[in-house]
GROMACS .gro file of N, CA, C and O in nm:
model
  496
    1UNK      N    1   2.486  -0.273   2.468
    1UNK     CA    2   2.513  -0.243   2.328
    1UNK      C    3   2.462  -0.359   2.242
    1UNK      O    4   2.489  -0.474   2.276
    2UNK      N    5   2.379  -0.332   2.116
    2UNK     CA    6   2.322  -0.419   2.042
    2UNK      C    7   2.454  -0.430   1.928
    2UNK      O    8   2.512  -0.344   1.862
    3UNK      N    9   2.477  -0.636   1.945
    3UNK     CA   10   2.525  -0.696   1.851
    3UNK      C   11   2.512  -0.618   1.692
    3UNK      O   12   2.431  -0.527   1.675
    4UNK      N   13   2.590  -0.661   1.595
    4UNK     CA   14   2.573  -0.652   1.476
    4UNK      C   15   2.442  -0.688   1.393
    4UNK      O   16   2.389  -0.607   1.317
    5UNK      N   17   2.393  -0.824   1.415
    5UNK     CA   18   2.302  -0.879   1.372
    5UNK      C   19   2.148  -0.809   1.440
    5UNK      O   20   2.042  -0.788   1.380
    6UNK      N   21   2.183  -0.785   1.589
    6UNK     CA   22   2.062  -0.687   1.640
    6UNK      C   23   2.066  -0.569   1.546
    6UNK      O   24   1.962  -0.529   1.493
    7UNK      N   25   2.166  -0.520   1.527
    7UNK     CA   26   2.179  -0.372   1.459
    7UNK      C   27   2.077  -0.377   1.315
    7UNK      O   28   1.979  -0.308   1.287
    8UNK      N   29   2.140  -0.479   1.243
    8UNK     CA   30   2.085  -0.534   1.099
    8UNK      C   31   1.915  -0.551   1.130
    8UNK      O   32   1.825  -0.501   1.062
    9UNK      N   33   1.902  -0.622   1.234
    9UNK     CA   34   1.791  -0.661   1.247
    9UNK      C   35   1.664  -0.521   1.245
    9UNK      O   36   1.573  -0.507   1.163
   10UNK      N   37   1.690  -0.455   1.334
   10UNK     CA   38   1.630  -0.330   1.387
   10UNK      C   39   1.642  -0.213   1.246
   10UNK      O   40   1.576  -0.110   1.233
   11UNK      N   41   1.724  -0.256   1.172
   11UNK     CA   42   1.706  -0.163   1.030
   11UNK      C   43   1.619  -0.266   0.941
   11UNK      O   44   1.511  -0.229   0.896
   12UNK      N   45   1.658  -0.371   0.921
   12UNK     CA   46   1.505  -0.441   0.807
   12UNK      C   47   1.384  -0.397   0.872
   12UNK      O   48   1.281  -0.385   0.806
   13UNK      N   49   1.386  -0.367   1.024
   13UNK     CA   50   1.221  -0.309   1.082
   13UNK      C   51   1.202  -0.192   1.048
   13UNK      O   52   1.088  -0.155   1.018
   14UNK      N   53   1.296  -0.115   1.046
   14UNK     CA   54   1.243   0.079   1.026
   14UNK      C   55   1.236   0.025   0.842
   14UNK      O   56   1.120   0.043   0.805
   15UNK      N   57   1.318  -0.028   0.732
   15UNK     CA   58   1.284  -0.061   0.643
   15UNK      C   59   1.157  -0.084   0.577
   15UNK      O   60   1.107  -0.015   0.488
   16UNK      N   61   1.120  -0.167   0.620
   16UNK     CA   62   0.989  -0.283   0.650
   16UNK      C   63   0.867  -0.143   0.667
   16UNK      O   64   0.779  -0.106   0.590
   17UNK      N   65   0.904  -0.101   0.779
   17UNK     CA   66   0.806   0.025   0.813
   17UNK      C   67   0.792   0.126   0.701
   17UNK      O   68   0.691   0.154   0.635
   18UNK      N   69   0.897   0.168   0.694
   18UNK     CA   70   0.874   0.267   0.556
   18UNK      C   71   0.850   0.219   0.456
   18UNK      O   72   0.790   0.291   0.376
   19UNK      N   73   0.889   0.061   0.408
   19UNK     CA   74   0.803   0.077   0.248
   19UNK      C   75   0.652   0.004   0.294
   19UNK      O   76   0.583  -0.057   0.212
   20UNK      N   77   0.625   0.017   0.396
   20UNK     CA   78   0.440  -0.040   0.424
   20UNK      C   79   0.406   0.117   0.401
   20UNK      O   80   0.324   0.153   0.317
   21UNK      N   81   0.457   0.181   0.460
   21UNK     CA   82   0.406   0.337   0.477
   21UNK      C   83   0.440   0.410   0.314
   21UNK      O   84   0.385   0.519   0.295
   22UNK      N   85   0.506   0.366   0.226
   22UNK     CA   86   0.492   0.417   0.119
   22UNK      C   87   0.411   0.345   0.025
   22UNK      O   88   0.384   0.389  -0.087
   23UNK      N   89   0.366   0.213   0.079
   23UNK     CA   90   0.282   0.183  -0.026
   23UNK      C   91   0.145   0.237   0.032
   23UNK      O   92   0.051   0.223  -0.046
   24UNK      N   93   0.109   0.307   0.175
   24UNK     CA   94  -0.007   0.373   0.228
   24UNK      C   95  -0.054   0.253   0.279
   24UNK      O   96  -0.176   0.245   0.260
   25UNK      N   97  -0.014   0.170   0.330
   25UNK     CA   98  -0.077   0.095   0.435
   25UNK      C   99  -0.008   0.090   0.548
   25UNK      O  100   0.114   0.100   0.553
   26UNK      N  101  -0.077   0.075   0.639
   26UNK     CA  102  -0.068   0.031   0.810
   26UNK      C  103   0.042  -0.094   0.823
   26UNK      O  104   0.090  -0.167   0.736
   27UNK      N  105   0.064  -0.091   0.974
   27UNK     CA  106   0.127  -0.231   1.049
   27UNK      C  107  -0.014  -0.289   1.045
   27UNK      O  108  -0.021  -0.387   0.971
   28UNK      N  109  -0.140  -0.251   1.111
   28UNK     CA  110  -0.225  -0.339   1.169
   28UNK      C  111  -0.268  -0.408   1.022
   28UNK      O  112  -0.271  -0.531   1.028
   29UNK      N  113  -0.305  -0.347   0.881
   29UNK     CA  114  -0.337  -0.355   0.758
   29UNK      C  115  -0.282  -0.475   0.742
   29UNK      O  116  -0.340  -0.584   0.741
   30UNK      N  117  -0.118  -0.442   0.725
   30UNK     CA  118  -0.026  -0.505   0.648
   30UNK      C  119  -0.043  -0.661   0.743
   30UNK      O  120  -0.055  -0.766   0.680
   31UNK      N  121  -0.041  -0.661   0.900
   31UNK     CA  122  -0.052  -0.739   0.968
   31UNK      C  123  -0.180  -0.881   0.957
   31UNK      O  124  -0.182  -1.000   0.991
   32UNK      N  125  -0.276  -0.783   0.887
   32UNK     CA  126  -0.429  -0.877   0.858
   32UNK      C  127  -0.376  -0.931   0.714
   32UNK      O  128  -0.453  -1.012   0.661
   33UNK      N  129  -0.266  -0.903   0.648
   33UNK     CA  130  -0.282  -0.957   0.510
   33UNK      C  131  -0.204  -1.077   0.522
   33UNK      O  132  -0.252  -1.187   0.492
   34UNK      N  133  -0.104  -1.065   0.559
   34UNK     CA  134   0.024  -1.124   0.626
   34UNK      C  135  -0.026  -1.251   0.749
   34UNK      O  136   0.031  -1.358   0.769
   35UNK      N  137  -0.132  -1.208   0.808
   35UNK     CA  138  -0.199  -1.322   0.887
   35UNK      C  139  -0.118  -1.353   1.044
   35UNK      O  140  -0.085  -1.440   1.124
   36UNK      N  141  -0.116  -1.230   1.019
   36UNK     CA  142   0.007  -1.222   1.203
   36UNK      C  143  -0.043  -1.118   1.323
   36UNK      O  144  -0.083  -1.002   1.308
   37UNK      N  145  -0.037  -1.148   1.371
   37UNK     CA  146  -0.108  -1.013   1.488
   37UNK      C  147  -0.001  -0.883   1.473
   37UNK      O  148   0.119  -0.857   1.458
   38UNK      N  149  -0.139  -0.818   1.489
   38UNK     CA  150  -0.024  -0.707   1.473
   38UNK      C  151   0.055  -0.657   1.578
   38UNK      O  152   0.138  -0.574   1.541
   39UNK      N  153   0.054  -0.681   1.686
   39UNK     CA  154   0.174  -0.679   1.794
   39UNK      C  155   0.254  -0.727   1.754
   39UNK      O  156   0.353  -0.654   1.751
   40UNK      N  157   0.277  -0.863   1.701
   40UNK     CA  158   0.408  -0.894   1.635
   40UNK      C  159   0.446  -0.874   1.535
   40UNK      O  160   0.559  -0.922   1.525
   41UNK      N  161   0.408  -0.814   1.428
   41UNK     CA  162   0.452  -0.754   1.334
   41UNK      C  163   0.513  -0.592   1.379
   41UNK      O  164   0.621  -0.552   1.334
   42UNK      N  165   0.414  -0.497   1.485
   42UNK     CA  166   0.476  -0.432   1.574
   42UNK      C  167   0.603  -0.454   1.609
   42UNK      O  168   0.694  -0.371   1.599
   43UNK      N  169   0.614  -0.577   1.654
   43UNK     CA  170   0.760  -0.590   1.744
   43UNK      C  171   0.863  -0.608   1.669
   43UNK      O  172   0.972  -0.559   1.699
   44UNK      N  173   0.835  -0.707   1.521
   44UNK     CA  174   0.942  -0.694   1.388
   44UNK      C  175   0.993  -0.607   1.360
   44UNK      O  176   1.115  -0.605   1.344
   45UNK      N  177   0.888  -0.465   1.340
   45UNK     CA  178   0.911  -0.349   1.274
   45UNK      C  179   0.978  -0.222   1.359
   45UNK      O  180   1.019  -0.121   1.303
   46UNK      N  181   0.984  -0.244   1.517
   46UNK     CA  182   1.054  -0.202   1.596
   46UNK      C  183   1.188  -0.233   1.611
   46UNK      O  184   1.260  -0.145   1.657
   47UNK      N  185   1.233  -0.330   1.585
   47UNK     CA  186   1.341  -0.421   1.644
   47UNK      C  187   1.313  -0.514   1.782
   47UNK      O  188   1.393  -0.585   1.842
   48UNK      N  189   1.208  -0.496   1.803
   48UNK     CA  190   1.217  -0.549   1.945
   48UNK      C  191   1.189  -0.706   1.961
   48UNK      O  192   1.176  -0.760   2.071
   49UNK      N  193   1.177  -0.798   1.788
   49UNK     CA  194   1.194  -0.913   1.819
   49UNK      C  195   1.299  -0.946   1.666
   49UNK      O  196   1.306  -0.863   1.574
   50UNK      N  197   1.356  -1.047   1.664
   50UNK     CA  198   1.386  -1.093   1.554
   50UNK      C  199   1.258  -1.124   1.404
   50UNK      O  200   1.158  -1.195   1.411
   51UNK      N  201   1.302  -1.052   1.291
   51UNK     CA  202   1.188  -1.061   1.171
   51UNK      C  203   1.275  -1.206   1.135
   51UNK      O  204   1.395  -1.227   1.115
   52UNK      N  205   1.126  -1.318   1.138
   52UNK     CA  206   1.140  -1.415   1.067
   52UNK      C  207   1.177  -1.387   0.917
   52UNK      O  208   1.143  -1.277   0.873
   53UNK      N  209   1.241  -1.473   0.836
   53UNK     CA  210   1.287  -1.446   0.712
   53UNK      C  211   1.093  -1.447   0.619
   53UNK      O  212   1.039  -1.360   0.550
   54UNK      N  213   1.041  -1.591   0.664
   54UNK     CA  214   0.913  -1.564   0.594
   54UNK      C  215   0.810  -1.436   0.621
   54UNK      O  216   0.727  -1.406   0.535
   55UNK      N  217   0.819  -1.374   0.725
   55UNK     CA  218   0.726  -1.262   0.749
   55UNK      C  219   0.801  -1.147   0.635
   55UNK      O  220   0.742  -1.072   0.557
   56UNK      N  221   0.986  -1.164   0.658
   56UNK     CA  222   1.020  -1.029   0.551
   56UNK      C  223   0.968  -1.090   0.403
   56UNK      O  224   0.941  -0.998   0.326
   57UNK      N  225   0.947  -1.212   0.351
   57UNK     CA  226   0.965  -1.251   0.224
   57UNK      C  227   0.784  -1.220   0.223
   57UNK      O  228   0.761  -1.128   0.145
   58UNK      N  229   0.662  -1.272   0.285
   58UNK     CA  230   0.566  -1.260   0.281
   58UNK      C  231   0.535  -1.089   0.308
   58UNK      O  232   0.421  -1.075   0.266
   59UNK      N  233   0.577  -0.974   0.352
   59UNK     CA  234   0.547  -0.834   0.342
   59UNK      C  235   0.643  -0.815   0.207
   59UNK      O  236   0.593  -0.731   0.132
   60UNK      N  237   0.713  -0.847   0.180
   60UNK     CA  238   0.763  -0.755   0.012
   60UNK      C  239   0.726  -0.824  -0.076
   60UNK      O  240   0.778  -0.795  -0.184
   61UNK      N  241   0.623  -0.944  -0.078
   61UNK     CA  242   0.560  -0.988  -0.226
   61UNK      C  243   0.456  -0.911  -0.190
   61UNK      O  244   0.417  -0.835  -0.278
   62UNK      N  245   0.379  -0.906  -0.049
   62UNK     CA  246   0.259  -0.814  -0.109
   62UNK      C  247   0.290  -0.685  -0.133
   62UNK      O  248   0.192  -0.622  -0.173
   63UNK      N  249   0.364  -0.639  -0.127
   63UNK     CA  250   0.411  -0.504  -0.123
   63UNK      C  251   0.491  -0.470  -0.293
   63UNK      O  252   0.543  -0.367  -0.337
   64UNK      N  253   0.469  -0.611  -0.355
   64UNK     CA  254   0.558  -0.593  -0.461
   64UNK      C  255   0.680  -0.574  -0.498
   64UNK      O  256   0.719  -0.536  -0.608
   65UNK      N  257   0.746  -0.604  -0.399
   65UNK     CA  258   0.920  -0.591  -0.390
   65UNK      C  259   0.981  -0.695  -0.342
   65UNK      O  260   0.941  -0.758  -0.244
   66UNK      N  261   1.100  -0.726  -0.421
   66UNK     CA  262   1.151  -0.809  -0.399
   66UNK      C  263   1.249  -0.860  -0.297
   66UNK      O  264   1.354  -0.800  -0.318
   67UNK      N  265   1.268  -0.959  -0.177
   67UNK     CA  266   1.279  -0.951  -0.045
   67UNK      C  267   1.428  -0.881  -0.047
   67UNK      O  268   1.459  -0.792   0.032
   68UNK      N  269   1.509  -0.929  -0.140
   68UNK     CA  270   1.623  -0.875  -0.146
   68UNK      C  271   1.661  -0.730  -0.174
   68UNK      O  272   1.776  -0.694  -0.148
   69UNK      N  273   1.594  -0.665  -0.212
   69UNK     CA  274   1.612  -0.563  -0.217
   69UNK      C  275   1.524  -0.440  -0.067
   69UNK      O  276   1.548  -0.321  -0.046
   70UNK      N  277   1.425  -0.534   0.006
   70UNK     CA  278   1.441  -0.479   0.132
   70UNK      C  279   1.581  -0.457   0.242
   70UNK      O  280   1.625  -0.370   0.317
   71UNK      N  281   1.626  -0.622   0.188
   71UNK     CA  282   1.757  -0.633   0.298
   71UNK      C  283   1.855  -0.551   0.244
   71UNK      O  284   1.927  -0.495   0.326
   72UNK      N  285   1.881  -0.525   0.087
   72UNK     CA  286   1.961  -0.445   0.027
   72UNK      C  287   1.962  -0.278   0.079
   72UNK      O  288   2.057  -0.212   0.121
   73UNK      N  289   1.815  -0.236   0.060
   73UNK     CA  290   1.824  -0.089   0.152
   73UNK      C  291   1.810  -0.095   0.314
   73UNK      O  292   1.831  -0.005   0.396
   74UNK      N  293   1.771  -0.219   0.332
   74UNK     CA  294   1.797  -0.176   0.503
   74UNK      C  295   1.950  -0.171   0.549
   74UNK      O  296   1.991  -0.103   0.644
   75UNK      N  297   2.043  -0.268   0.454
   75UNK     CA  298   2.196  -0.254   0.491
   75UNK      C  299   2.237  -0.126   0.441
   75UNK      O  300   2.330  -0.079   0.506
   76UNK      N  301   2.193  -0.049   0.339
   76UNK     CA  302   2.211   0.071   0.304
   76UNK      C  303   2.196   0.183   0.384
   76UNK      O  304   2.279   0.273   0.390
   77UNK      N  305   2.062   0.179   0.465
   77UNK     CA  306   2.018   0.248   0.564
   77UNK      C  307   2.117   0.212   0.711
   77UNK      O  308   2.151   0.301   0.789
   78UNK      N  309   2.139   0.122   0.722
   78UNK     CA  310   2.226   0.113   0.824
   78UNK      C  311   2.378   0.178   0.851
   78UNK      O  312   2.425   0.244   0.943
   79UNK      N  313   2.451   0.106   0.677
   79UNK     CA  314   2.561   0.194   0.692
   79UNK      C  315   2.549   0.363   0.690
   79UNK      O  316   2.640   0.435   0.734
   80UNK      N  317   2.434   0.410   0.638
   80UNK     CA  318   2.415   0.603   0.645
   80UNK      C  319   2.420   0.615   0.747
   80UNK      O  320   2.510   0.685   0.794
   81UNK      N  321   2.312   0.544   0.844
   81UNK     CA  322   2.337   0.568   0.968
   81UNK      C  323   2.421   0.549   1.078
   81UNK      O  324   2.400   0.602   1.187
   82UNK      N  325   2.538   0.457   1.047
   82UNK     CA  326   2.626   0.398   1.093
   82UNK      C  327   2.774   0.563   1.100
   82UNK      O  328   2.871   0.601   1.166
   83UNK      N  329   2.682   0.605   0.970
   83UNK     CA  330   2.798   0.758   0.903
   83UNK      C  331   2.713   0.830   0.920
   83UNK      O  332   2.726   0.902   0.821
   84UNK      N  333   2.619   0.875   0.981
   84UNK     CA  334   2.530   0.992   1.019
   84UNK      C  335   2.526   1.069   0.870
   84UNK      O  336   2.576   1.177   0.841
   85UNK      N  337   2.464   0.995   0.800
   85UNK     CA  338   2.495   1.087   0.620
   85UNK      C  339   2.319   1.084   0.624
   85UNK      O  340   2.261   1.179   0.572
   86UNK      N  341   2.243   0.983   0.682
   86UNK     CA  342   2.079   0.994   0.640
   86UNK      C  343   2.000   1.096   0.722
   86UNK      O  344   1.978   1.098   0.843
   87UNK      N  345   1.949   1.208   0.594
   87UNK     CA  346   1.840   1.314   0.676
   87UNK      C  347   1.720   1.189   0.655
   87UNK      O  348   1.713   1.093   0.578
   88UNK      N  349   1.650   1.230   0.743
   88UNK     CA  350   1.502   1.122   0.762
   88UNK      C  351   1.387   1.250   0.723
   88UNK      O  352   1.370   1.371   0.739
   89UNK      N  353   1.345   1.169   0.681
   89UNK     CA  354   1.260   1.314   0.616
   89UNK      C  355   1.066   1.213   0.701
   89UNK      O  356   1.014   1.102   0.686
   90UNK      N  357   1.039   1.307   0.760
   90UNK     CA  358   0.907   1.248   0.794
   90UNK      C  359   0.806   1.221   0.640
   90UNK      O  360   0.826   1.267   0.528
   91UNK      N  361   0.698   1.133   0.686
   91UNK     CA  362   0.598   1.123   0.584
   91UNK      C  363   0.479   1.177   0.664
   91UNK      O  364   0.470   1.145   0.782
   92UNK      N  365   0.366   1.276   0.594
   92UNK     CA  366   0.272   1.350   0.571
   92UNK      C  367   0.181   1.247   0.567
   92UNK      O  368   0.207   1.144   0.504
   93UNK      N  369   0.039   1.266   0.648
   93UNK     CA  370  -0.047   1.140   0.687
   93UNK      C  371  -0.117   1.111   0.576
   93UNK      O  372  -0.185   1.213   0.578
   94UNK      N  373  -0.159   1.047   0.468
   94UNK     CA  374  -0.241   1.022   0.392
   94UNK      C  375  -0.364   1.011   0.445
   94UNK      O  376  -0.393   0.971   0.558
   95UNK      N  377  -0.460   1.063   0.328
   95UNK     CA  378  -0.618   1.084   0.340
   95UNK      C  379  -0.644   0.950   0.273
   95UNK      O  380  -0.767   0.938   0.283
   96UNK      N  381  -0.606   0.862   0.222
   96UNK     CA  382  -0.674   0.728   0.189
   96UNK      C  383  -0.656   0.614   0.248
   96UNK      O  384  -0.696   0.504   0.212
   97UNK      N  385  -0.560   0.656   0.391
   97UNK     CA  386  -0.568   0.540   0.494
   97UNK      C  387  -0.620   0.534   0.598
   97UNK      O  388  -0.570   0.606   0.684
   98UNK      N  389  -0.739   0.450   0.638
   98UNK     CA  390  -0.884   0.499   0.694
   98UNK      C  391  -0.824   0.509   0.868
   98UNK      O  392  -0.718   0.474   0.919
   99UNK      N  393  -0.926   0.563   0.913
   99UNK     CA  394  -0.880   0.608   1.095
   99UNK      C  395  -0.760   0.621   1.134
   99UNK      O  396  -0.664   0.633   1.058
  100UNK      N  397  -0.753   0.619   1.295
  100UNK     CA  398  -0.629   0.641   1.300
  100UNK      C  399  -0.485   0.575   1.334
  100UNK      O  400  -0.483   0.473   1.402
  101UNK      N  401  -0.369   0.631   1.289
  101UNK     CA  402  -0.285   0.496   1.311
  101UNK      C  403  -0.248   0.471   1.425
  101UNK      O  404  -0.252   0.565   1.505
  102UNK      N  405  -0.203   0.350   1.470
  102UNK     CA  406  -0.177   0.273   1.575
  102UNK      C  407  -0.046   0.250   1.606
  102UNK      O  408  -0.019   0.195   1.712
  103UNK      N  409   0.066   0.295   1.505
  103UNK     CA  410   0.195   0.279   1.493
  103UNK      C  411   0.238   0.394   1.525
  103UNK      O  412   0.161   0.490   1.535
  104UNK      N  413   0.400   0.406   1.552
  104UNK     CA  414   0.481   0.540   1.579
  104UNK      C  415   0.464   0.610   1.401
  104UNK      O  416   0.418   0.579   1.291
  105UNK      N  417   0.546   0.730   1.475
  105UNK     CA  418   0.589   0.799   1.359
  105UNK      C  419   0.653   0.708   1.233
  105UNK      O  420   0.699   0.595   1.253
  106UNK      N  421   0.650   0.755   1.134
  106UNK     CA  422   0.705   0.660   1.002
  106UNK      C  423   0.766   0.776   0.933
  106UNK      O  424   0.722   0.891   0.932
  107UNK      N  425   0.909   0.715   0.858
  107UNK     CA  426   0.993   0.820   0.795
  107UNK      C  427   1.012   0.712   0.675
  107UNK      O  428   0.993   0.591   0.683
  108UNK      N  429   1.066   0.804   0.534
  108UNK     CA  430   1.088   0.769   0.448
  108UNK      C  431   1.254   0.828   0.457
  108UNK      O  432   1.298   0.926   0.518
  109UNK      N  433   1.335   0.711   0.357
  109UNK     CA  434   1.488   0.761   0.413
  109UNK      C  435   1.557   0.802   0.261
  109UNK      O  436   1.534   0.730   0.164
  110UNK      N  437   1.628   0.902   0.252
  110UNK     CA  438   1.685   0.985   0.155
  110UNK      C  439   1.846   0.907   0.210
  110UNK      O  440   1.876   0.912   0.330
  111UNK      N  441   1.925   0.849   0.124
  111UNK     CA  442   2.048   0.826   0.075
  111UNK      C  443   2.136   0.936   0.016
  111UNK      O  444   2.114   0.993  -0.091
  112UNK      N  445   2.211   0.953   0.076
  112UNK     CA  446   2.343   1.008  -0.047
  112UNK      C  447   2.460   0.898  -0.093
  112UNK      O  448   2.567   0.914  -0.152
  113UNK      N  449   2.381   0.759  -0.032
  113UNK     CA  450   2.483   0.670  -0.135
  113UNK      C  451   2.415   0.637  -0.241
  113UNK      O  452   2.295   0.628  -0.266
  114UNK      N  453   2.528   0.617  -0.311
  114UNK     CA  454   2.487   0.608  -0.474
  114UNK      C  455   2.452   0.467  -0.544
  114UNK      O  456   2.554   0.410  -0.584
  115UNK      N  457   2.324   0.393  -0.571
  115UNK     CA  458   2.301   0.313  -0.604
  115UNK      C  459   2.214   0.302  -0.714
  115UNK      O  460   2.179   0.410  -0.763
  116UNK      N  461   2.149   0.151  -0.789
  116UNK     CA  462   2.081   0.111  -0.948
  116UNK      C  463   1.961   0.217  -0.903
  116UNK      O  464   1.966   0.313  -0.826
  117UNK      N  465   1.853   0.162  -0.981
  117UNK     CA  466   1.738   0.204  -1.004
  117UNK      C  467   1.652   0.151  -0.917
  117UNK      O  468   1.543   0.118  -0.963
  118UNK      N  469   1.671   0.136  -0.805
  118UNK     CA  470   1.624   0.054  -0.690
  118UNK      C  471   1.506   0.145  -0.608
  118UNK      O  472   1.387   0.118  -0.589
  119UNK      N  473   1.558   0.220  -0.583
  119UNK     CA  474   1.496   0.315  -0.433
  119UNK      C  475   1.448   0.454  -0.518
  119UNK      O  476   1.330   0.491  -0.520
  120UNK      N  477   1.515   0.498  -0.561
  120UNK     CA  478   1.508   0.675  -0.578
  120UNK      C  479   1.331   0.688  -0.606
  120UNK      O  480   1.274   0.774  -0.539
  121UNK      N  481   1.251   0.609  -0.699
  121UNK     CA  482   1.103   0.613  -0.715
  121UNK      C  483   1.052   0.603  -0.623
  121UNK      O  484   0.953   0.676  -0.617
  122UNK      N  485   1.071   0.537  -0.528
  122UNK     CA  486   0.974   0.551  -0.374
  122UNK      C  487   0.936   0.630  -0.332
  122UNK      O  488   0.818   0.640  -0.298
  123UNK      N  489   1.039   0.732  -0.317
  123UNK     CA  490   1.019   0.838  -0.214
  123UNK      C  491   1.031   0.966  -0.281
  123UNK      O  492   1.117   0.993  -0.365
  124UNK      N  493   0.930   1.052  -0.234
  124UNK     CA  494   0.892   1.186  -0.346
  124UNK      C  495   1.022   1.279  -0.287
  124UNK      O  496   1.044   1.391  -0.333
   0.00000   0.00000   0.00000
């Protein structure tokens, strides 16, 4: 059974994943900007290693978001899922992200908790 902090951890990665995938870029993309291989950015975005705090703070400036408000919806996303309240709604492959991807499936996550003006624009 994964600790608390594993738990936390493994949601800033599906996080992390979905807003790369809503801004229409890749792990391997996001990985060349970021200056990290993309296996390990892979393994961040899985859970399968601990996300350094600078890799989360260096993917949400390029991404334009502010780091806190990744960790803000990934704890969000955790407790839905913690209450089985989050439908996961898949995302539809975009035609302006070149070949093919190298990553798993990617979902964008629908809340029924009620929060600012944070999230609801992301996701169509």
């Amino acid at each position: 059974m994964k600790t608390q902090g594993e738990q936390f951890n493994a949601a800033v990665g599906r996080q992390l994943r979905g807003e790369i995938a809503a801004a229409g870029s890749s792990i391997a993309a996001m990985a060349r900007q970021v200056g990290i291989a993309r296996s390990a950015l892979d393994n961040y975005v899985t859970g399968k290693r601990a996300i350094p705090i600078p890799i989360v703070y260096a993917v949400s400036t390029i991404l334009g978001i502010a780091p806190h408000l990744v960790l803000s919806r990934a704890e969000e996303r955790l407790r839905a899922e913690d209450l089985h309240l989050a439908p996961v709604t898949t995302l539809t492959p975009r035609a302006d992200v070149p070949a093919r991807r190298h990553d798993g499936s990617e979902v964008a996550f629908d809340s029924p908790v009620p929060h600012g003006d944070d999230t609801d624009d992301l996701y169509p």
